Coordinates of C-alpha atoms in Angstrom, one line a residue:
X12 CA -156.7 10.2 88.5
X13 CA -153.5 9.4 89.7
X14 CA -150.8 12.8 90.0
X15 CA -147.5 12.7 88.3
X16 CA -144.9 11.0 89.9
X17 CA -142.0 13.2 91.4
X18 CA -142.4 16.8 92.2
X19 CA -141.6 19.8 89.9
X20 CA -138.0 20.4 91.2
X21 CA -137.1 16.9 90.6
X22 CA -138.5 17.2 86.7
X23 CA -136.8 20.8 86.4
X24 CA -133.3 19.4 88.0
X25 CA -133.5 16.2 85.4
X26 CA -134.2 18.4 82.6
X27 CA -131.5 20.4 83.1
X28 CA -129.1 17.7 83.7
X29 CA -130.5 16.4 80.2
X30 CA -130.1 19.7 78.5
X31 CA -126.3 20.1 79.6
X32 CA -124.3 23.0 80.9
X33 CA -124.6 26.6 79.2
X34 CA -121.1 27.7 80.5
X35 CA -121.1 31.0 79.0
X36 CA -124.3 31.9 80.8
X37 CA -122.4 31.4 84.3
X38 CA -119.5 34.3 84.3
X39 CA -119.0 33.6 88.2
X40 CA -117.2 30.3 87.1
X41 CA -114.5 32.5 85.2
X42 CA -114.1 34.7 88.3
X43 CA -113.7 31.5 90.8
X44 CA -111.2 29.6 88.5
X45 CA -109.3 33.3 88.0
X46 CA -109.2 33.5 92.1
X47 CA -108.2 30.0 92.0
X48 CA -105.0 30.6 90.0
X49 CA -103.7 33.6 92.3
X50 CA -104.4 31.7 95.4
X51 CA -102.5 28.5 94.6
X52 CA -99.6 30.8 93.5
X53 CA -99.9 32.5 96.9
X54 CA -100.1 29.1 98.7
X55 CA -97.1 27.6 97.0
X56 CA -94.5 30.2 97.5
X57 CA -93.5 29.2 101.2
X58 CA -92.5 25.8 99.3
X59 CA -90.2 27.0 96.8
X60 CA -88.1 29.5 96.4
X61 CA -88.5 30.3 92.7
X62 CA -91.7 32.0 91.5
X63 CA -94.3 29.8 90.7
X64 CA -97.4 31.3 88.2
X65 CA -100.6 29.6 87.5
X66 CA -102.8 30.8 84.3
X67 CA -106.3 29.8 83.8
X68 CA -106.7 28.4 80.3
X69 CA -110.5 27.9 80.2
X70 CA -113.1 25.2 81.1
X71 CA -115.4 23.0 79.1
X72 CA -118.2 20.4 79.6
X73 CA -117.8 16.6 78.6
X74 CA -117.9 13.2 80.0
X75 CA -116.1 12.4 82.7
X76 CA -114.4 9.0 81.6
X77 CA -113.2 10.9 78.6
X78 CA -111.9 13.6 80.8
X79 CA -109.8 11.0 82.8
X80 CA -108.7 8.9 79.5
X81 CA -106.4 11.8 78.5
X82 CA -104.2 11.8 81.5
X83 CA -103.6 8.0 81.8
X84 CA -100.3 6.9 83.0
X85 CA -99.4 10.7 83.1
X86 CA -100.7 12.7 86.3
X87 CA -101.4 12.1 90.1
X88 CA -105.3 12.9 90.7
X89 CA -106.5 14.0 94.1
X90 CA -110.0 13.3 95.1
X91 CA -111.4 15.9 97.5
X92 CA -114.6 15.7 99.2
X93 CA -116.8 18.7 99.4
X94 CA -119.1 18.1 102.6
X95 CA -121.4 21.0 102.4
X96 CA -122.0 19.6 98.5
X97 CA -122.4 16.3 99.4
X98 CA -120.2 15.3 96.8
X99 CA -116.6 14.8 95.4
X100 CA -114.3 16.8 92.7
X101 CA -111.1 15.8 91.3
X102 CA -107.8 17.8 90.9
X103 CA -105.1 16.6 88.8
X104 CA -101.1 17.4 88.3
X105 CA -99.6 16.1 85.1
X106 CA -96.0 14.6 85.1
X107 CA -94.5 17.9 83.6
X108 CA -96.0 19.8 86.6
X109 CA -94.7 17.4 89.3
X110 CA -91.0 17.4 87.5
X111 CA -91.0 21.0 87.5
X112 CA -92.1 21.4 91.3
X113 CA -89.7 18.8 92.4
X114 CA -86.8 20.8 90.7
X115 CA -88.2 24.2 92.1
X116 CA -88.4 22.7 95.7
X117 CA -84.9 21.1 95.8
X118 CA -83.3 24.6 94.6
X119 CA -82.9 24.0 90.6
X120 CA -82.0 27.2 88.8
X121 CA -83.6 25.7 85.6
X122 CA -80.0 25.1 84.0
X123 CA -80.7 21.5 83.3
X124 CA -83.1 20.3 80.7
X125 CA -86.5 19.1 81.7
X126 CA -86.8 15.3 82.7
X127 CA -88.6 13.4 80.0
X128 CA -89.3 10.1 81.8
X129 CA -92.3 7.6 81.3
X130 CA -91.5 5.9 84.4
X131 CA -94.0 5.7 87.4
X132 CA -93.8 8.4 89.8
X133 CA -91.8 7.8 92.9
X134 CA -93.2 8.0 96.6
X135 CA -91.3 11.2 97.0
X136 CA -93.1 12.5 93.9
X137 CA -96.3 11.2 95.0
X138 CA -96.1 13.0 98.5
X139 CA -95.1 16.2 97.0
X140 CA -98.3 16.1 95.2
X141 CA -100.3 15.6 98.2
X142 CA -98.5 18.3 99.6
X143 CA -99.4 20.7 96.5
X144 CA -103.0 19.3 96.6
X145 CA -103.4 20.2 100.3
X146 CA -102.3 23.9 99.2
X147 CA -104.7 23.5 96.1
X148 CA -107.8 22.6 98.6
X149 CA -107.1 25.8 100.3
X150 CA -107.3 27.9 97.4
X151 CA -110.2 26.0 96.3
X152 CA -112.1 26.8 99.5
X153 CA -111.2 30.4 99.5
X154 CA -112.4 30.7 95.9
X155 CA -115.4 28.9 95.8
X156 CA -116.7 30.9 98.9
X157 CA -117.8 33.4 96.1
X158 CA -120.7 31.1 95.4
X159 CA -120.9 28.4 97.8
X160 CA -119.0 27.9 100.8
X161 CA -117.3 24.5 101.7
X162 CA -114.1 22.8 102.9
X163 CA -112.3 20.7 100.3
X164 CA -110.8 17.6 102.2
X165 CA -108.3 15.6 100.2
X166 CA -109.4 12.0 100.6
X167 CA -106.8 9.9 98.5
X168 CA -104.3 10.3 95.5
X169 CA -104.3 8.0 92.3
X170 CA -101.8 7.6 89.7
X171 CA -104.2 5.3 87.7
X172 CA -107.0 7.3 86.5
X173 CA -109.4 4.3 86.4
X174 CA -109.3 4.3 90.3
X175 CA -109.8 7.8 90.4
X176 CA -113.6 7.9 90.0
X177 CA -115.8 10.1 91.4
X178 CA -119.0 9.2 89.5
X179 CA -120.2 7.2 86.4
X180 CA -117.8 7.4 83.3
X181 CA -120.5 8.6 81.2
X182 CA -121.5 11.5 83.7
X183 CA -121.3 15.1 82.5
X184 CA -118.8 16.9 84.1
X185 CA -117.3 20.4 83.8
X186 CA -113.1 20.6 83.2
X187 CA -111.2 23.6 83.8
X188 CA -107.4 23.5 82.7
X189 CA -104.3 25.6 84.2
X190 CA -100.8 26.0 83.3
X191 CA -98.0 26.4 85.8
X192 CA -94.7 28.1 85.1
X193 CA -91.8 27.9 87.1
X194 CA -87.6 27.5 86.0
X195 CA -88.6 28.6 82.3
X196 CA -90.8 25.4 82.0
X197 CA -94.5 24.4 83.0
X198 CA -96.9 21.8 83.4
X199 CA -100.7 21.6 83.7
X200 CA -103.1 21.2 86.2
X201 CA -106.7 20.3 85.9
X202 CA -110.1 20.4 87.6
X203 CA -113.2 18.4 87.0
X204 CA -116.5 18.9 88.5
X205 CA -119.4 16.9 88.2
X206 CA -122.3 18.6 86.5
X207 CA -124.5 17.6 89.6
X208 CA -122.4 19.9 91.8
X209 CA -122.7 22.5 89.1
X210 CA -126.5 22.5 89.1
X211 CA -127.3 23.8 92.3
X212 CA -125.1 26.4 91.9
X213 CA -126.4 27.7 88.5
X214 CA -128.1 30.8 90.2
X215 CA -125.2 32.0 92.0
X216 CA -122.6 31.5 88.7
X217 CA -125.0 33.3 86.6
X218 CA -124.4 36.3 88.2
X219 CA -122.2 39.2 87.6
X220 CA -120.1 40.0 90.6
X221 CA -119.7 43.8 90.9
X222 CA -118.0 44.4 94.2
X223 CA -114.5 44.2 92.7
X224 CA -115.3 46.7 90.2
X225 CA -116.6 49.2 92.9
X226 CA -115.1 52.5 93.0
X227 CA -112.5 52.8 95.5
X228 CA -112.2 54.9 98.5
X229 CA -110.7 57.9 97.2
X230 CA -109.6 59.3 100.8
X231 CA -108.1 55.6 101.5
X232 CA -106.2 56.1 97.7
X233 CA -105.1 59.6 98.6
X234 CA -103.8 58.1 102.0
X235 CA -101.9 55.1 100.6
X236 CA -100.2 57.2 97.9
X237 CA -99.2 59.9 100.4
X238 CA -97.4 57.3 102.7
X239 CA -96.0 55.4 99.7
X240 CA -94.2 58.9 98.9
X241 CA -93.0 59.3 102.1
X242 CA -91.0 56.4 102.0
X243 CA -87.3 56.6 102.2
X244 CA -85.1 55.3 99.6
X245 CA -81.2 55.5 99.2
X246 CA -79.5 56.3 95.9
X247 CA -76.2 55.3 94.9
X248 CA -74.1 56.7 91.9
X249 CA -71.8 54.5 90.5
X250 CA -68.9 56.6 88.1
X251 CA -66.8 53.3 87.6
X252 CA -66.9 49.6 88.4
X253 CA -63.7 47.6 88.2
X254 CA -62.7 43.9 89.1
X255 CA -59.9 43.0 91.0
X256 CA -58.2 39.9 91.7
X257 CA -58.0 38.7 95.5
X258 CA -54.1 38.9 95.1
X259 CA -54.5 43.0 93.8
X260 CA -57.0 43.8 96.6
X261 CA -54.4 42.0 99.3
X262 CA -51.7 44.3 97.8
X263 CA -53.4 47.4 98.1
X264 CA -51.5 49.6 100.9
X265 CA -52.8 53.2 102.6
X266 CA -52.2 56.0 100.7
X267 CA -52.2 54.2 97.1
X268 CA -53.7 55.9 94.2
X269 CA -56.1 53.6 91.7
X270 CA -56.4 55.2 88.6
X271 CA -59.9 55.3 86.9
X272 CA -60.8 55.5 83.1
X273 CA -64.0 57.8 83.5
X274 CA -63.8 61.2 82.0
X275 CA -66.1 64.1 82.3
X276 CA -68.8 62.7 79.8
X277 CA -68.5 59.2 81.1
X278 CA -72.3 58.5 82.2
X279 CA -73.0 57.9 86.0
X280 CA -75.4 55.0 86.6
X281 CA -77.8 55.8 89.1
X282 CA -78.9 52.9 91.3
X283 CA -81.6 52.2 94.4
X284 CA -81.6 48.7 96.1
X285 CA -79.1 47.6 93.8
X286 CA -80.9 48.0 91.2
X287 CA -80.2 50.4 88.4
X288 CA -82.7 53.5 87.8
X289 CA -81.2 56.0 85.5
X290 CA -78.2 57.2 83.4
X291 CA -76.9 60.4 84.3
X292 CA -74.4 63.0 83.6
X293 CA -72.3 64.5 86.7
X294 CA -71.6 68.5 87.2
X295 CA -71.1 70.9 89.8
X296 CA -73.7 73.5 91.2
X297 CA -73.1 75.6 94.0
X298 CA -69.9 74.0 95.2
X299 CA -71.7 70.5 95.3
X300 CA -71.6 67.6 93.0
X301 CA -74.8 67.4 91.1
X302 CA -76.2 64.7 88.5
X303 CA -78.6 65.4 85.4
X304 CA -80.9 62.3 84.8
X305 CA -80.5 61.5 81.0
X306 CA -82.5 58.5 80.6
X307 CA -84.2 55.5 82.5
X308 CA -82.5 52.1 82.6
X309 CA -84.7 49.2 81.1
X310 CA -84.8 46.6 84.1
X311 CA -83.9 44.1 81.6
X312 CA -80.5 45.4 80.9
X313 CA -78.5 48.0 82.3
X314 CA -77.4 49.5 79.0
X315 CA -74.8 48.9 76.5
X316 CA -71.3 48.0 77.0
X317 CA -70.1 51.7 75.8
X318 CA -72.4 53.0 78.9
X319 CA -70.6 50.7 81.7
X320 CA -67.1 51.7 82.3
X321 CA -64.5 49.2 83.6

């Protein structure tokens, strides 16, 4: 009697692929993608002056072709080769993402309205996309090292999704979506991994990472707190601020008296590193001027107009 064709491992792999992915049973995927957001933010800091924030919006499984169709003519896709996995993954940047990064790269303050243009991507925008994707590849390598270490090499970029194929259109895949925020606007980055890549990592992805939640070293915590408290901070008390024209400043003479509108009840603003910290009242004690702290100043505002003199 002839034995069954194929070994048990092949049969098991086919059964797993046919049954689809149970993403809720792979908590490490959330950890990997959360780390990817921080890695992307850190890697893009040297490129732009404005803060750039990435947010992980979740992931879902589906068909590879359907995922790509949603971004047709609206994204630049980067094809990465993961040699240790003997496979490829895809990272895409949508139109809003690229337009936002172009403005941030060239020093925009976000005052202009966002670009709403359906034109083809320029060579400059594609080159910028390649630079960003290279930084994303570094972040991918770091975040996936938790479960399966491999370098990610950017092989090519595509603007037409029908050419951004890394497998059959009907093949199952996992898509993770991320939002970028910069200059009070945003865009989307998406990551597509074939199910054939995920399957071998299922045991590692099913584990719960406990290293990040381990108890901190109490001696190290006390030491860092003590050192931080020793740091010297220069404070400045501002009784009154006044705007003068250049002509008025040029007319100032030695011995001239500049009158102040402040009164004994006027509150003093206490600043540190040019940031407002507290509202205070000024007084005297033992022959020295002293300040009594009344309230903290919210960092998004310095106070009401009545609190600021001059």
